[in-house]
Coordinates of C-alpha atoms and ligand atoms in Angstrom, one line a residue:
Chain A
X995 CA 17.0 36.7 -130.6
X996 CA 19.5 39.5 -129.9
X997 CA 21.2 37.4 -127.3
X998 CA 21.4 34.5 -129.6
X999 CA 22.9 36.7 -132.3
X1000 CA 25.5 38.0 -129.8
X1001 CA 26.3 34.4 -128.9
X1002 CA 26.6 33.3 -132.5
X1003 CA 28.9 36.2 -133.1
X1004 CA 31.0 35.2 -130.2
X1005 CA 31.2 31.7 -131.4
X1006 CA 31.9 32.7 -135.0
X1007 CA 34.8 35.0 -134.1
X1008 CA 36.1 32.3 -131.9
X1009 CA 36.0 29.8 -134.8
X1010 CA 37.6 32.2 -137.3
X1011 CA 40.1 33.6 -134.9
X1012 CA 41.2 30.1 -133.8
X1013 CA 41.1 28.7 -137.3
X1014 CA 40.1 25.3 -136.0
X1015 CA 37.0 23.2 -136.3
X1016 CA 36.5 23.1 -132.5
X1017 CA 33.1 24.6 -131.6
X1018 CA 33.6 24.9 -127.9
X1019 CA 36.2 26.8 -125.9
X1020 CA 36.2 25.5 -122.3
X1021 CA 39.4 27.2 -121.4
X1022 CA 38.4 30.7 -122.7
X1023 CA 41.8 31.2 -124.3
X1024 CA 40.4 31.2 -127.9
X1025 CA 37.6 33.5 -127.0
X1026 CA 39.8 36.2 -125.5
X1027 CA 42.4 35.9 -128.2
X1028 CA 39.7 36.4 -130.8
X1029 CA 38.5 39.6 -129.0
X1030 CA 40.2 40.9 -125.9
X1031 CA 37.2 43.1 -125.4
X1032 CA 35.3 40.0 -124.3
X1033 CA 37.0 40.2 -120.9
X1034 CA 35.0 43.3 -119.9
X1035 CA 31.8 41.9 -121.3
X1036 CA 32.2 38.7 -119.3
X1037 CA 32.8 40.6 -116.1
X1038 CA 29.9 43.0 -116.8
X1039 CA 27.5 40.1 -117.5
X1040 CA 28.6 38.1 -114.5
X1041 CA 28.5 40.9 -112.0
X1042 CA 25.1 41.9 -113.2
X1043 CA 24.0 38.3 -113.0
X1044 CA 25.3 38.1 -109.4
X1045 CA 23.1 41.2 -108.6
X1046 CA 20.1 39.4 -110.2
X1047 CA 20.8 36.4 -108.1
X1048 CA 20.7 38.6 -105.0
X1049 CA 17.2 39.6 -105.9
X1050 CA 16.2 36.2 -104.5
X1051 CA 17.0 37.7 -101.1
X1052 CA 14.8 40.7 -101.9
X1053 CA 11.8 38.6 -102.9
X1054 CA 12.2 36.4 -99.7
X1055 CA 12.2 39.5 -97.5
X1056 CA 9.3 41.2 -99.2
X1057 CA 7.1 38.1 -99.1
X1058 CA 8.0 37.2 -95.5
X1059 CA 7.5 40.8 -94.3
X1060 CA 4.2 41.1 -96.0
X1061 CA 2.9 37.9 -94.6
X1062 CA 2.3 36.7 -91.0
X1063 CA 5.1 35.6 -88.7
X1064 CA 3.7 32.0 -88.5
X1065 CA 4.6 31.5 -92.2
X1066 CA 8.1 33.0 -92.2
X1067 CA 10.1 29.8 -92.3
X1068 CA 7.8 28.5 -95.1
X1069 CA 8.3 31.6 -97.2
X1070 CA 12.1 31.6 -96.9
X1071 CA 12.2 27.9 -97.6
X1072 CA 10.2 28.4 -100.7
X1073 CA 12.4 31.3 -101.9
X1074 CA 15.5 29.2 -101.3
X1075 CA 14.3 26.0 -102.8
X1076 CA 12.8 27.5 -106.0
X1077 CA 16.3 28.8 -106.8
X1078 CA 18.0 25.6 -105.7
X1079 CA 15.6 23.2 -107.5
X1080 CA 15.0 25.6 -110.4
X1081 CA 18.7 26.1 -111.2
X1082 CA 19.2 22.3 -111.4
X1083 CA 16.0 21.9 -113.5
X1084 CA 17.2 24.7 -115.8
X1085 CA 20.5 22.9 -116.2
X1086 CA 18.8 19.6 -117.1
X1087 CA 16.2 20.9 -119.5
X1088 CA 15.4 24.6 -119.3
X1089 CA 18.6 26.0 -120.9
X1090 CA 18.4 23.7 -123.8
X1091 CA 14.8 24.5 -124.5
X1092 CA 15.5 28.3 -124.2
X1093 CA 18.8 28.7 -126.0
X1094 CA 19.3 25.4 -127.9
X1095 CA 19.1 24.8 -131.6
X1096 CA 15.8 26.2 -132.7
X1097 CA 13.1 23.8 -133.9
X1098 CA 10.4 25.5 -136.0
X1099 CA 10.5 28.7 -133.9
X1100 CA 8.9 26.8 -131.0
X1101 CA 11.5 25.2 -128.9
X1102 CA 15.3 24.8 -128.5
X1103 CA 16.7 21.3 -128.7
X1104 CA 20.4 21.2 -127.7
X1105 CA 22.6 21.8 -124.7
X1106 CA 20.9 19.5 -122.2
X1107 CA 23.0 19.3 -119.0
X1108 CA 25.4 21.8 -120.6
X1109 CA 27.1 18.7 -122.1
X1110 CA 29.1 18.3 -125.3
X1111 CA 29.7 21.5 -127.3
X1112 CA 28.1 23.5 -124.5
X1113 CA 31.2 23.1 -122.5
X1114 CA 32.3 26.6 -123.6
X1115 CA 32.9 29.8 -121.7
X1116 CA 30.5 31.8 -123.8
X1117 CA 27.7 29.2 -123.4
X1118 CA 28.3 29.0 -119.7
X1119 CA 28.1 32.7 -119.5
X1120 CA 24.8 32.6 -121.3
X1121 CA 23.6 29.8 -119.1
X1122 CA 24.4 31.7 -115.9
X1123 CA 22.6 34.8 -117.1
X1124 CA 19.5 33.0 -118.3
X1125 CA 19.4 30.8 -115.2
X1126 CA 19.2 33.7 -112.8
X1127 CA 16.4 35.3 -114.9
X1128 CA 14.5 32.0 -114.9
X1129 CA 14.8 31.8 -111.1
X1130 CA 13.4 35.3 -110.8
X1131 CA 10.3 34.3 -112.7
X1132 CA 9.9 31.2 -110.6
X1133 CA 10.2 33.0 -107.2
X1134 CA 7.6 35.6 -108.1
X1135 CA 4.9 33.0 -107.9
X1136 CA 5.7 32.3 -104.3
X1137 CA 4.1 35.5 -103.1
X1138 CA 0.8 35.0 -104.9
X1139 CA 0.3 31.5 -103.4
X1140 CA 1.7 32.4 -100.0
X1141 CA 0.5 31.2 -96.6
X1142 CA -1.6 28.3 -97.9
X1143 CA 0.2 26.2 -100.5
X1144 CA 1.7 22.8 -99.6
X1145 CA 5.5 22.9 -99.7
X1146 CA 5.6 19.7 -101.8
X1147 CA 3.3 21.2 -104.4
X1148 CA 5.4 24.4 -104.5
X1149 CA 8.6 22.3 -105.1
X1150 CA 7.0 20.5 -108.0
X1151 CA 5.7 23.7 -109.4
X1152 CA 9.3 25.2 -109.2
X1153 CA 10.7 22.4 -111.3
X1154 CA 7.9 22.7 -113.9
X1155 CA 8.3 26.4 -114.4
X1156 CA 12.1 26.3 -114.5
X1157 CA 12.3 23.2 -116.8
X1158 CA 9.5 23.9 -119.2
X1159 CA 7.0 26.8 -118.8
X1160 CA 9.5 29.6 -118.6
X1161 CA 12.1 28.3 -121.1
X1162 CA 9.5 27.7 -123.9
X1163 CA 8.1 31.2 -123.7
X1164 CA 11.5 32.7 -123.3
X1165 CA 12.7 30.8 -126.4
X1166 CA 9.9 32.4 -128.4
X1167 CA 11.2 35.9 -127.5
X1168 CA 14.9 35.5 -126.7
X1169 CA 15.9 32.1 -128.2
X1170 CA 15.2 33.0 -131.8
X1171 CA 11.6 31.7 -131.6
X1172 CA 8.5 32.8 -133.5
X1173 CA 7.6 35.9 -131.4
X1174 CA 10.9 37.4 -132.1
X1175 CA 10.3 37.0 -135.8
X1176 CA 6.8 38.6 -136.0
X1177 CA 6.6 40.6 -139.2
X1178 CA 5.8 43.8 -137.3
X1179 CA 8.3 46.4 -136.1
X1180 CA 11.5 44.5 -135.2
X1181 CA 9.4 41.5 -134.1
X1182 CA 8.2 41.2 -130.5
X1183 CA 10.7 42.9 -128.2
X1184 CA 11.2 42.6 -124.4
X1185 CA 14.5 44.1 -123.5
X1186 CA 15.1 42.7 -120.0
X1187 CA 11.9 40.7 -119.4
X1188 CA 8.9 42.7 -118.3
X1189 CA 7.1 39.9 -120.1
X1190 CA 9.4 36.9 -120.3
X1191 CA 10.3 37.1 -116.6
X1192 CA 7.8 39.2 -114.7
X1193 CA 4.5 38.8 -116.5
X1194 CA 5.1 35.0 -116.8
X1195 CA 5.8 34.8 -113.0
X1196 CA 2.9 37.1 -112.2
X1197 CA 0.3 35.3 -114.3
X1198 CA 1.3 31.8 -113.3
X1199 CA 0.9 33.2 -109.8
X1200 CA -2.5 34.5 -110.7
X1201 CA -3.5 31.0 -111.8
X1202 CA -2.1 29.5 -108.5
X1203 CA -4.0 32.0 -106.4
X1204 CA -7.2 31.2 -108.2
X1205 CA -6.8 27.4 -107.9
X1206 CA -5.9 27.7 -104.3
X1207 CA -8.6 30.1 -103.3
X1208 CA -8.3 32.8 -100.7
X1209 CA -6.6 32.5 -97.3
X1210 CA -8.9 31.8 -94.4
X1211 CA -10.1 35.2 -93.1
X1212 CA -9.3 37.2 -96.2
X1213 CA -13.0 37.7 -97.0
X1214 CA -15.6 38.1 -94.3
X1215 CA -19.0 36.3 -94.3
X1216 CA -20.4 38.9 -96.7
X1217 CA -17.4 38.5 -99.1
X1218 CA -15.9 41.8 -98.0
X1219 CA -12.1 41.8 -98.3
X1220 CA -10.2 42.2 -95.1
X1221 CA -6.6 43.4 -94.6
X1222 CA -4.3 40.7 -93.3
X1223 CA -1.4 42.9 -92.2
X1224 CA 2.1 41.7 -92.7
X1225 CA 4.2 40.9 -89.7
X1226 CA 7.4 42.9 -90.5
X1227 CA 7.2 46.0 -92.6
X1228 CA 10.9 46.8 -92.0
X1229 CA 11.8 43.4 -93.6
X1230 CA 9.5 44.0 -96.5
X1231 CA 11.1 47.5 -97.1
X1232 CA 14.6 46.0 -96.9
X1233 CA 13.5 43.5 -99.5
X1234 CA 12.3 46.2 -101.8
X1235 CA 15.6 48.1 -101.5
X1236 CA 17.5 44.8 -102.3
X1237 CA 15.3 44.2 -105.3
X1238 CA 15.7 47.8 -106.5
X1239 CA 19.5 47.4 -106.2
X1240 CA 19.4 44.1 -107.9
X1241 CA 17.4 45.6 -110.8
X1242 CA 20.6 47.6 -111.7
X1243 CA 22.0 44.2 -112.7
X1244 CA 18.7 43.0 -114.3
X1245 CA 18.2 45.9 -116.7
X1246 CA 21.6 47.3 -117.6
X1247 CA 23.1 43.8 -117.7
X1248 CA 20.6 42.8 -120.3
X1249 CA 22.7 44.6 -123.0
X1250 CA 24.9 41.5 -122.6
X1251 CA 27.8 43.8 -123.4
X1252 CA 29.7 46.4 -121.5
X1253 CA 30.4 48.0 -124.9
X1254 CA 26.9 49.3 -125.2
X1255 CA 27.3 52.5 -123.3
X1256 CA 23.5 52.7 -123.4
X1257 CA 23.8 51.1 -119.9
X1258 CA 23.8 54.5 -118.3
X1259 CA 20.5 55.4 -120.0
X1260 CA 19.0 52.1 -118.8
X1261 CA 20.1 52.7 -115.2
X1262 CA 18.5 56.2 -115.2
X1263 CA 15.3 55.0 -116.8
X1264 CA 15.1 52.1 -114.3
X1265 CA 15.4 54.6 -111.4
X1266 CA 12.9 57.2 -112.6
X1267 CA 10.2 54.7 -113.4
X1268 CA 10.5 53.1 -110.0
X1269 CA 10.3 56.5 -108.2
X1270 CA 7.4 57.7 -110.4
X1271 CA 5.3 54.6 -109.8
X1272 CA 6.0 54.6 -106.0
X1273 CA 4.9 58.2 -105.5
X1274 CA 1.9 57.7 -107.7
X1275 CA 0.7 54.7 -105.6
X1276 CA 1.5 56.6 -102.4
X1277 CA -0.5 59.6 -103.4
X1278 CA -3.5 57.6 -104.6
X1279 CA -3.8 55.9 -101.2
X1280 CA -3.2 59.2 -99.5
X1281 CA -6.3 60.5 -101.3
X1282 CA -8.2 57.5 -100.3
X1283 CA -7.4 57.1 -96.6
X1284 CA -5.5 60.2 -95.6
X1285 CA -2.4 58.2 -94.6
X1286 CA 1.0 57.7 -96.1
X1287 CA 0.9 54.0 -96.9
X1288 CA 4.4 52.5 -96.9
X1289 CA 3.2 49.1 -98.1
X1290 CA 1.7 50.5 -101.2
X1291 CA 4.7 52.8 -101.8
X1292 CA 6.9 49.7 -101.7
X1293 CA 4.7 47.8 -104.1
X1294 CA 4.8 50.9 -106.3
X1295 CA 8.6 50.8 -106.5
X1296 CA 8.4 47.2 -107.8
X1297 CA 5.5 48.0 -110.2
X1298 CA 7.6 50.8 -111.8
X1299 CA 10.7 48.5 -112.0
X1300 CA 8.7 45.7 -113.7
X1301 CA 7.1 48.1 -116.2
X1302 CA 10.4 49.7 -117.2
X1303 CA 12.1 46.4 -117.6
X1304 CA 11.0 45.8 -121.2
X1305 CA 11.4 49.4 -122.5
X1306 CA 14.4 50.6 -120.4
X1307 CA 16.9 50.5 -123.3
X1308 CA 14.6 52.0 -125.9
X1309 CA 13.1 55.1 -124.2
X1310 CA 14.3 58.4 -122.8
X1311 CA 13.8 59.8 -119.3
X1312 CA 10.4 61.5 -119.6
X1313 CA 8.9 58.4 -121.0
X1314 CA 10.3 56.4 -118.1
X1315 CA 8.5 58.7 -115.7
X1316 CA 5.2 58.4 -117.7
X1317 CA 5.6 54.6 -117.8
X1318 CA 6.2 54.7 -114.0
X1319 CA 3.1 56.8 -113.3
X1320 CA 0.9 54.5 -115.3
X1321 CA 2.5 51.5 -113.6
X1322 CA 1.5 53.0 -110.2
X1323 CA -2.1 53.5 -111.3
X1324 CA -2.2 50.0 -112.7
X1325 CA -0.9 48.6 -109.5
X1326 CA -3.5 50.2 -107.2
X1327 CA -6.4 49.4 -109.6
X1328 CA -5.0 45.8 -109.9
X1329 CA -4.9 45.3 -106.1
X1330 CA -8.5 46.4 -105.7
X1331 CA -9.6 44.6 -108.8
X1332 CA -8.3 41.3 -107.5
X1333 CA -10.0 41.8 -104.2
X1334 CA -13.3 42.6 -106.0
X1335 CA -12.9 39.3 -107.9
X1336 CA -12.3 37.5 -104.6
X1337 CA -8.8 36.5 -105.5
X1338 CA -6.3 36.6 -102.7
X1339 CA -2.8 37.6 -103.7
X1340 CA -1.1 38.2 -100.3
X1341 CA 1.8 40.4 -101.4
X1342 CA 0.4 42.0 -104.6
X1343 CA 2.6 39.8 -106.9
X1344 CA -0.1 39.7 -109.7
X1345 CA -0.6 43.5 -110.1
X1346 CA 3.1 44.2 -109.6
X1347 CA 4.6 41.5 -111.9
X1348 CA 1.6 40.3 -114.0
X1349 CA -0.3 43.4 -115.0
X1350 CA 2.7 45.7 -115.0
X1351 CA 4.7 43.2 -117.0
X1352 CA 2.1 43.3 -119.7
X1353 CA 2.1 47.1 -119.5
X1354 CA 5.9 47.2 -119.9
X1355 CA 5.6 45.2 -123.1
X1356 CA 3.0 47.5 -124.6
X1357 CA 4.9 50.6 -123.6
X1358 CA 7.8 49.7 -125.9
X1359 CA 5.5 50.0 -128.9
X1360 CA 4.4 53.5 -127.7
X1361 CA 7.6 55.2 -126.4
X1362 CA 10.6 53.6 -128.1
X1363 CA 12.5 56.5 -129.5
X1364 CA 14.8 55.1 -132.1
X1365 CA 18.1 55.3 -130.3
X1366 CA 18.9 51.6 -129.7
X1367 CA 18.5 48.5 -131.7
X1368 CA 17.8 44.9 -131.0
X1369 CA 20.5 44.5 -128.4
X1370 CA 22.6 46.5 -130.8
X1371 CA 24.0 50.0 -131.1
X1372 CA 23.7 49.9 -134.8
X1373 CA 20.4 50.2 -136.8
X1374 CA 17.7 49.1 -137.3
X1375 CA 16.6 51.0 -134.1
X1376 CA 13.4 50.4 -132.3
X1377 CA 10.7 53.0 -132.9
X1378 CA 7.3 53.3 -131.3
X1379 CA 4.1 55.1 -132.1
X1380 CA 5.1 58.5 -130.6
X1381 CA 8.4 58.7 -132.5
X1382 CA 7.1 58.1 -136.0
X1383 CA 7.6 54.4 -135.9
X1384 CA 4.0 53.7 -136.8
X1385 CA 1.9 51.0 -135.2
X1386 CA 4.1 48.1 -136.3
X1387 CA 6.1 47.7 -133.1
X1388 CA 3.0 48.3 -131.0
X1389 CA 1.2 45.5 -132.8
X1390 CA 4.1 43.2 -132.2
X1391 CA 4.1 44.1 -128.6
X1392 CA 0.3 43.5 -128.2
X1393 CA 0.5 40.1 -129.9
X1394 CA 3.4 39.1 -127.7
X1395 CA 1.5 40.3 -124.6
X1396 CA -1.6 38.4 -125.6
X1397 CA 0.3 35.2 -126.3
X1398 CA 2.1 35.5 -123.0
X1399 CA -1.2 35.9 -121.1
X1400 CA -2.6 32.8 -122.7
X1401 CA 0.6 30.8 -122.3
X1402 CA 1.5 31.7 -118.7
X1403 CA -2.1 31.8 -117.3
X1404 CA -3.1 28.7 -119.2
X1405 CA 0.0 26.7 -118.2
X1406 CA -0.4 27.9 -114.6
X1407 CA -4.0 26.8 -114.4
X1408 CA -3.3 23.4 -115.9
X1409 CA -0.2 22.9 -113.7
X1410 CA -1.9 23.8 -110.4
X1411 CA -5.1 22.0 -111.2
X1412 CA -3.1 18.9 -112.1
X1413 CA -1.0 19.1 -109.0
X1414 CA -4.2 19.6 -107.0
X1415 CA -5.7 16.4 -108.4
X1416 CA -2.5 14.4 -108.0
X1417 CA -1.4 15.5 -104.5
X1418 CA -3.7 18.3 -103.3
X1419 CA -2.0 21.7 -103.2
X1420 CA -3.6 23.3 -100.2
X1421 CA -2.7 22.7 -96.6
X1422 CA -5.4 21.7 -94.1
X1423 CA -7.4 24.5 -92.4
X1424 CA -5.8 23.5 -89.1
X1425 CA -2.4 23.9 -90.5
X1426 CA -3.3 27.2 -92.2
X1427 CA -4.5 28.7 -88.9
X1428 CA -1.5 27.4 -86.9
X1429 CA 0.9 28.5 -89.6
X1430 CA 2.9 26.5 -92.1
X1431 CA 6.2 26.9 -90.2
X1432 CA 5.4 24.4 -87.5
X1433 CA 3.4 21.7 -89.3
X1434 CA 5.2 21.8 -92.7
X1435 CA 8.7 22.5 -91.5
X1436 CA 8.8 22.0 -87.7
X1437 CA 10.7 25.2 -87.3
X1438 CA 9.0 28.3 -86.1
X1439 CA 10.8 31.4 -87.4
X1440 CA 10.5 33.1 -84.0
X1441 CA 10.4 30.4 -81.3
X1442 CA 10.6 33.0 -78.6
X1443 CA 7.2 34.3 -79.5
X1444 CA 5.8 31.1 -78.1
X1445 CA 5.5 30.1 -74.5
X1446 CA 8.1 27.4 -74.1
X1447 CA 7.6 24.3 -72.0
X1448 CA 10.8 22.8 -70.6
Chain B
X889 CA -6.4 44.2 -47.6
X890 CA -7.3 45.4 -51.0
X891 CA -6.0 44.9 -54.5
X892 CA -5.8 47.8 -56.9
X893 CA -5.8 46.9 -60.6
X894 CA -4.9 49.8 -62.8
X895 CA -5.1 49.6 -66.5
X896 CA -2.9 52.3 -68.0
X897 CA -1.3 53.4 -71.3
X898 CA 1.9 51.5 -71.9
X899 CA 3.8 54.8 -72.4
X900 CA 2.7 56.0 -68.9
X901 CA 4.4 53.1 -67.1
X902 CA 7.5 55.0 -66.2
X903 CA 5.6 58.0 -64.8
X904 CA 3.4 55.8 -62.8
X905 CA 6.3 53.7 -61.4
X906 CA 8.1 56.9 -60.4
X907 CA 5.0 58.3 -58.7
X908 CA 4.5 55.1 -56.8
X909 CA 8.1 55.0 -55.7
X910 CA 7.8 58.6 -54.5
X911 CA 4.6 57.5 -52.6
X912 CA 6.7 54.8 -51.0
X913 CA 5.1 51.6 -52.2
X914 CA 7.4 48.7 -53.0
X915 CA 5.4 45.8 -54.3
X916 CA 3.6 45.5 -57.6
X917 CA 2.9 43.2 -60.6
X918 CA 2.7 44.5 -64.2
X919 CA 1.3 42.5 -67.1
X920 CA 0.7 43.3 -70.7
X921 CA -3.0 43.2 -71.6
X922 CA -5.2 44.1 -74.5
X923 CA -8.6 45.7 -74.2
X924 CA -10.9 48.5 -75.2
X925 CA -13.2 50.9 -73.5
X926 CA -16.2 52.7 -74.8
X927 CA -14.7 53.8 -78.1
X928 CA -13.6 50.3 -79.2
X929 CA -10.3 50.4 -80.9
X930 CA -8.8 52.4 -83.8
X931 CA -8.2 52.1 -87.6
X932 CA -4.9 51.0 -89.1
X933 CA -4.0 50.2 -92.8
X934 CA -2.0 47.8 -94.8
X935 CA -1.2 48.1 -98.5
X936 CA -4.1 50.5 -99.1
X937 CA -6.8 48.6 -97.1
X938 CA -7.9 49.9 -93.7
X939 CA -8.8 47.6 -90.9
X940 CA -10.1 48.0 -87.4
X941 CA -7.9 47.1 -84.4
X942 CA -10.4 46.2 -81.7
X943 CA -8.0 45.6 -78.9
X944 CA -5.3 48.0 -78.0
X945 CA -2.2 47.1 -75.9
X946 CA -2.4 48.3 -72.3
X947 CA -0.5 47.6 -69.1
X948 CA -2.2 46.3 -66.0
X949 CA -0.7 47.1 -62.6
X950 CA -1.7 45.0 -59.6
X951 CA -1.0 46.4 -56.2
X952 CA -2.1 44.7 -53.0
X953 CA -2.1 47.1 -50.0
X954 CA -3.6 47.9 -46.6
X955 CA -7.2 49.2 -46.7
X956 CA -6.1 52.6 -45.5
X957 CA -3.6 53.1 -48.3
X958 CA -6.1 52.5 -51.2
X959 CA -7.3 56.0 -51.6
X960 CA -3.8 57.6 -51.6
X961 CA -2.4 55.1 -54.1
X962 CA -5.4 55.3 -56.5
X963 CA -4.9 59.1 -56.6
X964 CA -1.2 58.7 -57.1
X965 CA -1.7 56.3 -60.0
X966 CA -4.5 58.4 -61.6
X967 CA -2.5 61.6 -61.5
X968 CA 0.6 60.0 -63.1
X969 CA -1.4 58.1 -65.8
X970 CA -3.7 60.8 -66.9
X971 CA -3.3 62.6 -70.2
X972 CA -6.9 63.9 -70.5
X973 CA -7.4 62.1 -73.8
X974 CA -9.7 59.1 -74.3
X975 CA -8.2 55.8 -73.5
X976 CA -6.4 56.9 -70.3
X977 CA -7.5 53.7 -68.6
X978 CA -9.3 52.6 -65.4
X979 CA -8.6 51.6 -61.8
X980 CA -10.6 48.8 -60.1
X981 CA -10.4 47.9 -56.4
X982 CA -11.0 44.4 -55.0
X983 CA -11.0 42.8 -51.6
X984 CA -8.2 40.4 -50.8
X985 CA -8.7 37.5 -48.4
X986 CA -5.2 36.7 -47.4
X987 CA -1.5 37.0 -48.3
X988 CA 1.7 35.2 -47.5
X989 CA 5.4 36.1 -47.8
X990 CA 6.9 32.9 -49.0
X991 CA 10.4 33.4 -47.5
X992 CA 9.2 34.0 -43.9
X993 CA 5.7 32.5 -43.9
X994 CA 4.3 35.8 -42.6
X995 CA 0.5 36.2 -43.2
X996 CA -2.0 39.0 -43.8
X997 CA -1.2 42.7 -43.7
X998 CA 2.5 42.2 -42.7
X999 CA 3.1 40.1 -45.8
X1000 CA 2.2 42.8 -48.4
Ligands
ATP2484 N1 -15.4 48.1 -68.0 C1 -14.2 47.6 -68.1 N2 -13.9 46.4 -67.7 C2 -12.6 45.9 -67.9 N3 -11.6 46.6 -68.4 C3 -11.9 47.8 -68.9 C4 -13.2 48.4 -68.8 N4 -13.2 49.6 -69.3 C5 -11.9 49.8 -69.8 N5 -11.2 48.8 -69.5 C6 -9.8 48.6 -69.8 O1 -9.2 49.9 -69.7 C7 -8.5 50.2 -71.0 C8 -8.7 51.7 -71.2 O2 -10.1 52.0 -71.2 P1 -10.5 53.5 -71.6 O3 -9.7 54.4 -70.8 O4 -10.6 53.7 -73.1 O5 -12.0 53.5 -71.0 P2 -13.2 54.4 -71.5 O6 -14.4 53.9 -70.6 O7 -13.4 54.2 -72.9 O8 -12.8 55.8 -71.1 P3 -12.4 57.1 -72.1 O9 -13.7 57.6 -72.5 O10 -11.6 58.0 -71.2 O11 -11.6 56.5 -73.2 C9 -9.2 49.3 -72.0 O12 -8.4 49.1 -73.1 C10 -9.5 48.1 -71.2 O13 -8.4 47.3 -71.2
MG2485 MG1 -11.8 54.7 -74.3

């Protein structure tokens, strides 16, 4: 909603400043004449968007590192193609559904193919920003369904989430839809997308992991979970560093304006939550096994980043640390809970993005301290339970989280079930054991690991 | 002729090779193997879950030598490979029927 308002404002000033009836400004000349300050905002949003795009590399490295070498080509192909196919699907349908003219608070209806009036520098800016966010949600699922999903099924899933599942929910929150207009607090709020991006990805991933069933060997004959160690912890760690860095675009960039100096607060909160969650996860495992577990510390970083994504603009530093500590606890409980339920999530995508995404939404209603508005530096400001804001905002957050769960998990179940009936989504046991790289792609990631016959 | 097969810790290879060189023996074959002795592996962990590694990486040295050299070489290898901790490895000795140096066609003791 806030973004939409900003866009409208940009469009309006363009119109007034130019004094013409033209709705679109493809050259950008009118836009900058109307407000020269736009230049720095454009640069800010684009550079942050580039950082968000680079998170694709982070996800690819984390997933490949946490999985076995025989599926490396497959995981990188998935991470490339969900962006490639998803960005095109978002151009065809997704953007119009997310940001187009609102229809009854449910769905946007204009701007397909960025055609017509959408040929406008401000609209293209908005498209780029929303597109890289959509692609982030899409790529999260890859980890939860790793090492056993057919590539063809994954490709179709990517198109479905980018064209429909993600944009509809995002419209409800960011496109002026009904969740943003809830009569509690300032309506449902999700600053940079703990819910819209991460929980949607994580919960669609949960559905995928359930429909697929666990990897061969994940549970022994008595149903006891077994570790399937990843093949390259260094690659996974590099991926987490890349994601963390990318998050400095994801969160601060979500002001959609370089004129909100709140960006420094956002950057600090983002850091503190990640660190607090990481050390919490590390210490819990230390208590359990007596060892310093890098894998869980890496997941912890991501859990903290996901949780702080919704509240990062509305809270102060101590709250970021508390949100992070709770995120670390949720992560570890989530990992063990899924295993107890016989659900196999090879990289921990569901606890990291799904459960902590929901936690991030709820934390806004608790910790928002009344210093920043709805993508605005002027009141009304967002206030949570602990700062005298009453329960209103918290209620709006809980409603949004519940709706998100039903929407994302429900759509995920339907989509993966449907794909399973239509084309079958799981590779054959032989292929799973041999690895997807050779049979799905014909390209082993590390050919020199094999004895070569000449 | 006998064949000595020594299973040693990978990190002890350099010490053993140096000791064998000092003992004056030129020919040997090294392969990477996996195995376990009486204690059967150790525990590792991944993302909070522990798992048992049953087979540990070891190196196997094969040395074919004259009967009278066996005792001395076994001692040389054992001395260099020992740490005193569990998992130091084993040495096995086998009879060898024949040998040939491919270049010259020499057979038996002179070929080793
Ligand atoms: N009986 C055996 N037969 C074949 N290989 C063996 C045997 N015992 C040990 N090995 C090989 O030697 C390696 C090292 O064995 P190890 O030194 O642990 O033996 P151990 O009997 O357990 O002695 P220790 O109590 O000193 O550990 C094993 O990993 C395995 O490769
Ligand atoms: Mg032993």
